[in-house]
mmCIF file of C-alpha atoms in Angstrom:
data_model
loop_
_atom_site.group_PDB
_atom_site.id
_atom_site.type_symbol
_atom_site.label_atom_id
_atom_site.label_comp_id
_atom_site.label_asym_id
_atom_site.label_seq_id
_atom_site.Cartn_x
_atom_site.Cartn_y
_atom_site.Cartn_z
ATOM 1 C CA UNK I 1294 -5.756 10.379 -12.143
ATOM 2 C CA UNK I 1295 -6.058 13.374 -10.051
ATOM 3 C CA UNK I 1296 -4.271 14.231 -7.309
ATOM 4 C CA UNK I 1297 -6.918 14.362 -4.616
ATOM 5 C CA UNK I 1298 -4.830 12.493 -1.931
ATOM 6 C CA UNK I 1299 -5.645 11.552 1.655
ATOM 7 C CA UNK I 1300 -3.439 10.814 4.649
ATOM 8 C CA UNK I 1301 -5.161 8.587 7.538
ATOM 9 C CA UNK I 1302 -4.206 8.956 11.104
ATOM 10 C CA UNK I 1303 -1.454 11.657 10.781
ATOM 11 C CA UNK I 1304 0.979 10.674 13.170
ATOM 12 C CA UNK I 1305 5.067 10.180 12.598
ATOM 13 C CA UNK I 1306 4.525 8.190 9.461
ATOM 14 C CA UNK I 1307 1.288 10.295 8.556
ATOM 15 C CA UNK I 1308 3.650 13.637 8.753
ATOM 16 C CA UNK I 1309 6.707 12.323 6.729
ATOM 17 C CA UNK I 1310 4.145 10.708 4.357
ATOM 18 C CA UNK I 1311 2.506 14.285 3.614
ATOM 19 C CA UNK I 1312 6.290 15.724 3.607
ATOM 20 C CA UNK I 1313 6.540 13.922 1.049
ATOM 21 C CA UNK I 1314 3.543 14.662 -0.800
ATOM 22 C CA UNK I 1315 4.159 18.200 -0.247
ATOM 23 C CA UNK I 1316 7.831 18.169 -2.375
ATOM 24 C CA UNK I 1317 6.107 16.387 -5.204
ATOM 25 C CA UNK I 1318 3.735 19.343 -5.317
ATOM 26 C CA UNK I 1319 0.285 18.317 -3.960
ATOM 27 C CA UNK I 1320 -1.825 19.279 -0.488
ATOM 28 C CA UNK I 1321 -3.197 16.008 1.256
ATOM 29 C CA UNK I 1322 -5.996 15.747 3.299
ATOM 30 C CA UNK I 1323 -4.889 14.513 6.643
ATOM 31 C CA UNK I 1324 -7.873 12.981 8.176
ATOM 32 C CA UNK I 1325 -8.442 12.330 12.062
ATOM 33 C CA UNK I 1326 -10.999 10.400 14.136
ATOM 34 C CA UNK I 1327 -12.863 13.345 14.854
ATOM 35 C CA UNK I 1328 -13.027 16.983 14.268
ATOM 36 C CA UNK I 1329 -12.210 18.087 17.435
ATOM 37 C CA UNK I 1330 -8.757 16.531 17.215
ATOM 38 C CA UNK I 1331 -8.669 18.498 13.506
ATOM 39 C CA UNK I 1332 -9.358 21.613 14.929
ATOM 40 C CA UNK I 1333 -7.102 21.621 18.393
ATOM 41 C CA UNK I 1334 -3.934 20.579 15.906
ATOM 42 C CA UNK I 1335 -4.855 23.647 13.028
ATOM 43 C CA UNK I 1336 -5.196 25.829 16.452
ATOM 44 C CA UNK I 1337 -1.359 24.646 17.289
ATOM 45 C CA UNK I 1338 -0.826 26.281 13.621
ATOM 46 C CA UNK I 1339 -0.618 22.686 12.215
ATOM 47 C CA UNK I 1340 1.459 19.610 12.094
ATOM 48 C CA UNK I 1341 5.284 20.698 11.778
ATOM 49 C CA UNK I 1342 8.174 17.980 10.408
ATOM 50 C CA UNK I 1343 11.892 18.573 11.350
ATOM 51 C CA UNK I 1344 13.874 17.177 8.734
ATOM 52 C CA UNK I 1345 17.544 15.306 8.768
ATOM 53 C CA UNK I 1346 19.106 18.852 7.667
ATOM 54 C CA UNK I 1347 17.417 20.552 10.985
ATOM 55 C CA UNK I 1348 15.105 22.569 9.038
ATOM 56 C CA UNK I 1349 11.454 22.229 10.433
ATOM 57 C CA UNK I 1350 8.701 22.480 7.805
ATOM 58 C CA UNK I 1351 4.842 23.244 8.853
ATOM 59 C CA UNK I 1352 2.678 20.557 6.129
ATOM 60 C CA UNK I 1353 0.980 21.925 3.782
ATOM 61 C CA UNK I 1354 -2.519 20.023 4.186
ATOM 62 C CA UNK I 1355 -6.712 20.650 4.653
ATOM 63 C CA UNK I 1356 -7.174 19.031 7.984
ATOM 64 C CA UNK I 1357 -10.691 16.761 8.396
ATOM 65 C CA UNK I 1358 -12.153 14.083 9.992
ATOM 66 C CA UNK I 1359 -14.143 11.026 9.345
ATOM 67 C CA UNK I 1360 -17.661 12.165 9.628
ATOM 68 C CA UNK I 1361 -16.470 15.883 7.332
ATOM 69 C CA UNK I 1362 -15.258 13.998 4.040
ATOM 70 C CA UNK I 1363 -18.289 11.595 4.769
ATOM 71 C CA UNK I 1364 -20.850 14.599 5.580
ATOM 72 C CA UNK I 1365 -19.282 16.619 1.955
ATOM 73 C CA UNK I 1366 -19.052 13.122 -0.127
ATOM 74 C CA UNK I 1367 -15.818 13.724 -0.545
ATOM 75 C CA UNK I 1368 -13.541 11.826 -2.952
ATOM 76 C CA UNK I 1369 -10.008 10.214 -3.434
ATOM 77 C CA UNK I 1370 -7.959 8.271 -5.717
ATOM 78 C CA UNK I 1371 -5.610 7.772 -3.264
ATOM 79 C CA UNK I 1372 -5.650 7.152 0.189
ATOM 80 C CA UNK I 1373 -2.489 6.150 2.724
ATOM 81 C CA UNK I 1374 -4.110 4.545 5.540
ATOM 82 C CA UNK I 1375 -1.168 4.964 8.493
ATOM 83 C CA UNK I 1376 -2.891 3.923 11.564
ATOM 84 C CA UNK I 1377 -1.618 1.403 14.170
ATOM 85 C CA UNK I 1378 -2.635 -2.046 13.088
ATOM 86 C CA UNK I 1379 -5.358 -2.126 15.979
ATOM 87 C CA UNK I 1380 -6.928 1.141 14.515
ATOM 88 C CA UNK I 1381 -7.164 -0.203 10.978
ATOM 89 C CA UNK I 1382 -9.862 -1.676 10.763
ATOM 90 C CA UNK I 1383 -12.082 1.428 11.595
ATOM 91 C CA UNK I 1384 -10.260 3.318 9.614
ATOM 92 C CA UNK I 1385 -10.421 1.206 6.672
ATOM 93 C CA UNK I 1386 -14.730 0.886 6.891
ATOM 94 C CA UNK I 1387 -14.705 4.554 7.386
ATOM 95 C CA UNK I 1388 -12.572 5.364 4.394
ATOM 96 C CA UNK I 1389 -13.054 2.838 2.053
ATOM 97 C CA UNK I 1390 -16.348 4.192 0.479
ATOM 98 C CA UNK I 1391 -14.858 7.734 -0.146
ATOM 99 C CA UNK I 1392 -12.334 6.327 -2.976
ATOM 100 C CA UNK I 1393 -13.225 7.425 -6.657
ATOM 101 C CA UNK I 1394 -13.530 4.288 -9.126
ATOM 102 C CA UNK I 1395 -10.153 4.635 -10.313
ATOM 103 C CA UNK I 1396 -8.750 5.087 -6.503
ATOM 104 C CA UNK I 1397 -6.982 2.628 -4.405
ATOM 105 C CA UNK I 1398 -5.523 2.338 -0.611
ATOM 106 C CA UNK I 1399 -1.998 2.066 0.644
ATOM 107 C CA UNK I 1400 -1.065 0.613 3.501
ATOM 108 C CA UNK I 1401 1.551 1.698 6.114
ATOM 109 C CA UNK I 1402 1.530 -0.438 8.869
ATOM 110 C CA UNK I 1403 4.270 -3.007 10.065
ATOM 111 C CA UNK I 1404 3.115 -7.213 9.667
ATOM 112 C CA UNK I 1405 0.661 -8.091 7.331
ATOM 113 C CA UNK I 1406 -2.586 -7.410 8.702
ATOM 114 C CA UNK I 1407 -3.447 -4.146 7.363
ATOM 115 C CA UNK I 1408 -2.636 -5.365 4.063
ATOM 116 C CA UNK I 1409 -4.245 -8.598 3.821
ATOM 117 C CA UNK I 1410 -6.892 -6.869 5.674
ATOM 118 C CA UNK I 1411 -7.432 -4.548 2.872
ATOM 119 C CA UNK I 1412 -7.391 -7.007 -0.103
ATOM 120 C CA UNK I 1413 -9.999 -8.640 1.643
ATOM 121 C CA UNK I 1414 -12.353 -5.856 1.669
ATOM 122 C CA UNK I 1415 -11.926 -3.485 -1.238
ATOM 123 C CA UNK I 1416 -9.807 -6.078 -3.688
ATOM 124 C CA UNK I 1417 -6.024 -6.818 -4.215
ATOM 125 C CA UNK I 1418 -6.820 -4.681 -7.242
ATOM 126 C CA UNK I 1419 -7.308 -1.489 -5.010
ATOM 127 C CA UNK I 1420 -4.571 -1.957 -2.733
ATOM 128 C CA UNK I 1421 -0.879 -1.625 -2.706
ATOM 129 C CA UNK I 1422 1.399 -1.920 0.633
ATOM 130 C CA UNK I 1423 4.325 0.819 1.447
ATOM 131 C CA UNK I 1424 7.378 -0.910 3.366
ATOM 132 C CA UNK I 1425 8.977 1.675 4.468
ATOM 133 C CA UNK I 1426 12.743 2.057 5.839
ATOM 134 C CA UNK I 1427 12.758 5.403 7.757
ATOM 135 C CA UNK I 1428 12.895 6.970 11.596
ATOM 136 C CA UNK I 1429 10.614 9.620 12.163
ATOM 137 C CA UNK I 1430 8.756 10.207 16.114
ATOM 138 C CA UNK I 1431 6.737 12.092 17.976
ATOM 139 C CA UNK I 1432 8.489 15.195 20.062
ATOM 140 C CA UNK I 1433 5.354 17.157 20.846
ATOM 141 C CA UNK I 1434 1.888 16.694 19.742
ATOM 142 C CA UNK I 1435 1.958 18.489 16.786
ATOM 143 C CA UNK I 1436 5.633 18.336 16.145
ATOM 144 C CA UNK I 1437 7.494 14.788 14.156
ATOM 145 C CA UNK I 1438 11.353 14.367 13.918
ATOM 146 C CA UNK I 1439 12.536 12.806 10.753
ATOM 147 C CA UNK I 1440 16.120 11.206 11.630
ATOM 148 C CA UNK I 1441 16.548 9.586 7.743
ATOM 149 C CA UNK I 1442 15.903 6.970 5.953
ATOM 150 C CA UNK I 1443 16.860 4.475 3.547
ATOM 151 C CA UNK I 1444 15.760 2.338 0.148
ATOM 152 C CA UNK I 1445 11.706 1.447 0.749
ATOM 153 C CA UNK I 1446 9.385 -0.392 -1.006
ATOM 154 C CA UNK I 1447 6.331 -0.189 -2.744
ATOM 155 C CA UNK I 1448 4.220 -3.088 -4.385
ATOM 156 C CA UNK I 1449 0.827 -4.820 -4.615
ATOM 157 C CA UNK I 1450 -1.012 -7.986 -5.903
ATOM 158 C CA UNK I 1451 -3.071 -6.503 -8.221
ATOM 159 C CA UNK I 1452 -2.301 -2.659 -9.397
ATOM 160 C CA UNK I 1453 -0.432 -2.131 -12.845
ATOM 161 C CA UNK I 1454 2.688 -1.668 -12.169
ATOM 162 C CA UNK I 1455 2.140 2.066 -14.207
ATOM 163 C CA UNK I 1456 -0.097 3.231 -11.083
ATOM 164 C CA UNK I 1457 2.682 1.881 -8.547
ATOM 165 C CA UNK I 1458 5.612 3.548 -10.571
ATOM 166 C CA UNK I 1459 3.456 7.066 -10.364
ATOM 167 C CA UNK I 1460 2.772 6.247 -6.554
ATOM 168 C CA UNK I 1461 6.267 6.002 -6.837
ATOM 169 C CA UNK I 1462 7.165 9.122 -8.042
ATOM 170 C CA UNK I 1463 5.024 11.105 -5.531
ATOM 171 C CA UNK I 1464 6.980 9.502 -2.865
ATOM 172 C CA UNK I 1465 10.639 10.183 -4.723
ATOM 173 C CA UNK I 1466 11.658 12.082 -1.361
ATOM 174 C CA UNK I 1467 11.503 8.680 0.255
ATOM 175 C CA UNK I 1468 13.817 6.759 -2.489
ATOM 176 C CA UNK I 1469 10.717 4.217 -3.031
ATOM 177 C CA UNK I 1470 11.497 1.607 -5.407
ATOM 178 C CA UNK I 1471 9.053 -0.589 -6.864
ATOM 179 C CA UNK I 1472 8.581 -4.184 -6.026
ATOM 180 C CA UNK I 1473 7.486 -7.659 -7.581
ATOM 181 C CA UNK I 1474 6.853 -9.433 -4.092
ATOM 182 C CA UNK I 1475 5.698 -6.946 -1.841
ATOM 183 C CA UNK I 1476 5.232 -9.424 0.854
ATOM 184 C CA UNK I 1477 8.547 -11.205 0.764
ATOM 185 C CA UNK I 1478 10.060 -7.559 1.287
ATOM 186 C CA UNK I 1479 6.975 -7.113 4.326
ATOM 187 C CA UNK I 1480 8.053 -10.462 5.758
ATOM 188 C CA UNK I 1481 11.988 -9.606 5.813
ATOM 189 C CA UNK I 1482 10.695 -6.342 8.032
ATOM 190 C CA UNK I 1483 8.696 -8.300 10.413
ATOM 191 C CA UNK I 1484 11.997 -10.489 10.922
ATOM 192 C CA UNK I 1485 13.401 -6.767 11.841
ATOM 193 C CA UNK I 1486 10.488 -6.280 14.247
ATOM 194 C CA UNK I 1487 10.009 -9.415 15.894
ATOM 195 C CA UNK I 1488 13.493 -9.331 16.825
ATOM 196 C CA UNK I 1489 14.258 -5.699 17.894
ATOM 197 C CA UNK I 1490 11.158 -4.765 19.365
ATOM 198 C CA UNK I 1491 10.158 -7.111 21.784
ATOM 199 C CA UNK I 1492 13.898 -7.706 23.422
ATOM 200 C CA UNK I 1493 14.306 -4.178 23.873
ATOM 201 C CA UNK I 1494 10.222 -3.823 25.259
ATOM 202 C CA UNK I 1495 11.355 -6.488 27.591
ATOM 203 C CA UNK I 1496 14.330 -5.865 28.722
ATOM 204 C CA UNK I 1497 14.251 -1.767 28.313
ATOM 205 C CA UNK I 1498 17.111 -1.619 26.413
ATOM 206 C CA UNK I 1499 18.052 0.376 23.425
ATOM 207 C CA UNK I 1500 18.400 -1.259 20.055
ATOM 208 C CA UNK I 1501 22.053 -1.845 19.934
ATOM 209 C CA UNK I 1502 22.076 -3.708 23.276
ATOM 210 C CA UNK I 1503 20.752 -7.091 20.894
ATOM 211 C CA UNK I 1504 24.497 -6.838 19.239
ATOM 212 C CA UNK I 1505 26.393 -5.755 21.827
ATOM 213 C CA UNK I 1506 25.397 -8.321 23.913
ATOM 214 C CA UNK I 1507 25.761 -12.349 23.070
ATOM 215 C CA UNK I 1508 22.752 -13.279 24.993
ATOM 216 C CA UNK I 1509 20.374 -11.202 23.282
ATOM 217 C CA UNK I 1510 22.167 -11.413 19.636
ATOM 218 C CA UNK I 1511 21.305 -15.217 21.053
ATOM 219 C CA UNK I 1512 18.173 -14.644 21.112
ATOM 220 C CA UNK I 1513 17.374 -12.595 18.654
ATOM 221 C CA UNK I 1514 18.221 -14.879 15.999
ATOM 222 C CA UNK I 1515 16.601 -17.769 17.150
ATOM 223 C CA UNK I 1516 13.287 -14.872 17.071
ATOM 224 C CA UNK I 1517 14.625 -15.016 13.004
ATOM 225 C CA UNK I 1518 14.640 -18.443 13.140
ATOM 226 C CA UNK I 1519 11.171 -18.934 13.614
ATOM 227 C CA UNK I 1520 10.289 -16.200 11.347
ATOM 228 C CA UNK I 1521 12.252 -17.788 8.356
ATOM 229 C CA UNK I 1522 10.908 -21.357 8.938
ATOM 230 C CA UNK I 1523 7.103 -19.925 8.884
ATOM 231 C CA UNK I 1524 8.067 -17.526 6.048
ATOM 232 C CA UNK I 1525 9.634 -20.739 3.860
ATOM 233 C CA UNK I 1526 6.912 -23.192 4.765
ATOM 234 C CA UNK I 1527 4.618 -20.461 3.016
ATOM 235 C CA UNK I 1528 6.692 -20.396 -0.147
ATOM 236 C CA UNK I 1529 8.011 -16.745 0.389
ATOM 237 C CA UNK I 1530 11.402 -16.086 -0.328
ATOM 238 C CA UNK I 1531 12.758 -12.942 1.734
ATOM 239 C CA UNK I 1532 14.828 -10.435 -0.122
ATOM 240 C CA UNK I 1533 18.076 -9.851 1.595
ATOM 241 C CA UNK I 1534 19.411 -11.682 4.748
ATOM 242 C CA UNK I 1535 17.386 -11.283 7.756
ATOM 243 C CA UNK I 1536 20.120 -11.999 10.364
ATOM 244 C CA UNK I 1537 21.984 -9.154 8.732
ATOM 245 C CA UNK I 1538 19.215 -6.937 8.101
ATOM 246 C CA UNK I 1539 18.230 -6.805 11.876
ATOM 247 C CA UNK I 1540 22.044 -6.226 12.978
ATOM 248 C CA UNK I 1541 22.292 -3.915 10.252
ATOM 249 C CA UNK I 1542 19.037 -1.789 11.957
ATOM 250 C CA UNK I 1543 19.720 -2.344 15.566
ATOM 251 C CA UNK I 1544 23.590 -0.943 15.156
ATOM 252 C CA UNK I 1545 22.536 2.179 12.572
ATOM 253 C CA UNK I 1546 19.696 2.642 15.131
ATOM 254 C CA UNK I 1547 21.856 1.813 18.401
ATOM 255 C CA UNK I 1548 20.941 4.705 20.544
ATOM 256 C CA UNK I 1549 17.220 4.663 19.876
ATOM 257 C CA UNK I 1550 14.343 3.081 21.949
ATOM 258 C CA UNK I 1551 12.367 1.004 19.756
ATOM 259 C CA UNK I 1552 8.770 2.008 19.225
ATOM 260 C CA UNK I 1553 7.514 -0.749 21.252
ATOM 261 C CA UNK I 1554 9.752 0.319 24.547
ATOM 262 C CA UNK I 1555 8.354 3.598 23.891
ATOM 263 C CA UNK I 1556 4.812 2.393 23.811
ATOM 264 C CA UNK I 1557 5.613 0.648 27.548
ATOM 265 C CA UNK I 1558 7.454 3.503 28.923
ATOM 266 C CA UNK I 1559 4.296 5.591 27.817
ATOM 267 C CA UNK I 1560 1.688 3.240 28.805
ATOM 268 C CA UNK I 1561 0.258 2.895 24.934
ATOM 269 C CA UNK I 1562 -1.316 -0.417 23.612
ATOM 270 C CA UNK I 1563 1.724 -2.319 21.998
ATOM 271 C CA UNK I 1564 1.661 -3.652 18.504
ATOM 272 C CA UNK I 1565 2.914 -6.770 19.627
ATOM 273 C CA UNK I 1566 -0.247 -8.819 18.445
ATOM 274 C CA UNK I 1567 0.630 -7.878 14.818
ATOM 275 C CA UNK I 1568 4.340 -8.666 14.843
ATOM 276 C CA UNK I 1569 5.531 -11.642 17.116
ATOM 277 C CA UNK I 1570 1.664 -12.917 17.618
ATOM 278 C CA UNK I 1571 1.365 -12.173 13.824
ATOM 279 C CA UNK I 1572 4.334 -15.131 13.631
ATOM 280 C CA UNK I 1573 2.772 -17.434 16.019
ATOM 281 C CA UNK I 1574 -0.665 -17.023 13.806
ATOM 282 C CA UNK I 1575 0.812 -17.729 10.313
ATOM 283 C CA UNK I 1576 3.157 -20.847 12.200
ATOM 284 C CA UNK I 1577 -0.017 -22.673 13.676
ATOM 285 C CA UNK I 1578 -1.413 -22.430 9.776
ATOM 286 C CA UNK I 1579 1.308 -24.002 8.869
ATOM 287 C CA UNK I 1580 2.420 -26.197 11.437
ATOM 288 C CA UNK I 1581 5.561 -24.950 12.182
ATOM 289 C CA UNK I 1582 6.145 -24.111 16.011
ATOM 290 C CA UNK I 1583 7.043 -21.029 17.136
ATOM 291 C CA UNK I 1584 7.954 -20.771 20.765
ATOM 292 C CA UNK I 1585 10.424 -18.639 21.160
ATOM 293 C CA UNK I 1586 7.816 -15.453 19.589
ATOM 294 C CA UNK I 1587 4.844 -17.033 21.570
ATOM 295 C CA UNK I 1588 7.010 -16.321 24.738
ATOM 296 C CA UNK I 1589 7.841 -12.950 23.809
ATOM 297 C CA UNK I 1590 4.483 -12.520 22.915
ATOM 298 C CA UNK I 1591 3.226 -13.313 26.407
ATOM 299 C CA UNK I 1592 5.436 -11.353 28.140
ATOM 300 C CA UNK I 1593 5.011 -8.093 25.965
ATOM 301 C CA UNK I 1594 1.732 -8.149 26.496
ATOM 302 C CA UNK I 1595 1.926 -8.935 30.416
ATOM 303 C CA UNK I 1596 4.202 -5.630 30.387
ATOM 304 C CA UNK I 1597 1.517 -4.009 28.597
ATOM 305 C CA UNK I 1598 -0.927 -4.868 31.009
ATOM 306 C CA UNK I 1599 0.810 -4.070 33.951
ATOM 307 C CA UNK I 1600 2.965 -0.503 32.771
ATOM 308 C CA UNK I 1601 6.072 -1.090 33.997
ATOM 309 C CA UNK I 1602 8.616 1.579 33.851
ATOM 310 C CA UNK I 1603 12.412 1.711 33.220
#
């Protein structure tokens, strides 16, 4: 395999992703909607990545769009797709016909949509899903913050697990290991999620508020709860604790606002529908209530809709 790589909807995780690429030696594509977003960033002299150390790198990377690689035919054998969860979909039917024979998709997002998503239409043969355990946001446009990271994972349904220890290696700046049950380790994150980021969207809180205080650490677990009874009734065994995990996150994280408080206090379309309603979906397939998400759920999305502020 060559190592003609592409990087969909370069944004925080888009920018580490290609960071990472970079150390390993190879120049991704990163490929945007449209080529006037392409050409305004490479006018800003391209996306730049401050790491943990302080040092801020510029990515080494051919910037493109949809309609370029489609308009030159070209092709890739590998291809991260790191779009919000409401964006996949486009970005999947736009992409999907420019991989080689050989090439597959990864998938970046949080939940299981994008994933299942993908098997669906290009084969669980073709796909492989990236869980990944690292802080990295937006300070300007064109400019990411990479705070660290710990162990992620890396795994699919269908690859050799050859191809995922390579994909492995190109991500080695990440400390990806390779997985058996991708999903179990995909459901113990949305646990994570469905606890942290709705609370804090709520409430406008930062993440250690759900430890610090007895209501929300309340509250939180009985979010867990729900997600564990689904997760069982569907025969998938998470990984690690999930009550831990989340306290684990919320205290290492304590000062941060969770992406989804950010997305309120900046008037963005939450992701909401793909974490907590992702819950409530899988529960009703199983018959196993949720409440407690389908609340949250409500309520995220009534803050959505009517931009409150802290």
């Amino acid at each position: 395999m060559t190592d003609n790589v592409a990087v969909v909807g370069p944004g925080a995780i888009g920018a580490l992703l290609s960071h990472a690429l970079n150390k390993a030696g190879m120049k991704p594509y990163l490929i945007f909607k449209d080529s006037r977003r392409a050409e305004a960033v490479l006018r800003e002299g391209g996306i730049k990545l401050q790491t943990p150390v302080g040092d801020v790198v510029t990515l080494a990377a051919s910037y493109t769009s949809y309609e370029e690689i489609s308009t030159k035919g070209v092709v890739f054998d590998l291809i991260f797709i790191t779009t919000k969860n409401y964006d996949f979909p486009e970005a999947l039917s736009r992409v999907r016909t420019s991989l080689s024979s050989k090439g597959f998709i990864v998938t970046c997002q949080n939940g299981l949509f994008a994933y299942e998503q993908a098997v669906k239409e290009v084969g669980k043969e073709r796909v492989a899903a990236l869980v990944l355990s690292h802080g990295v946001y937006r300070e300007k446009p064109t400019h990411y913050v990479w705070v660290g990271g710990s162990e992620s994972y890396v795994g699919s349904e269908g690859l050799p697990k050859k191809v995922l220890s390579n994909l492995a290696g190109k991500l080695s700046l990440l400390n990806v290991k390779v997985v058996d049950d991708i999903k179990s380790y995909m459901w113990l994150k949305l646990a994570v999620n469905a606890a942290i980021n709705p609370l804090t969207a709520v409430l406008g809180v930062k993440n250690r508020a759900l430890v610090e205080d007895e209501v929300l650490r309340n509250l939180a677990d009985k979010i867990v709860d729900e997600v564990v009874e689904v997760a069982n009734a569907l025969g998938v065994k998470l990984p690690s604790n999930p009550y831990e995990e989340y306290v684990k996150i919320a205290m290492s994280t304590g000062d941060n606002y969770s992406s989804m408080l950010q997305d309120i206090i900046n008037k963005r379309k939450t992701e909401v529908d793909f974490i907590n309603g992702e819950v409530v979906r899988k529960g009703r397939l199983v018959n196993v209530k949720t409440p407690v998400n389908e609340t949250l759920l409500m309520l995220v999305k009534a803050k959505e809709r009517q931009h409150y502020r802290l």
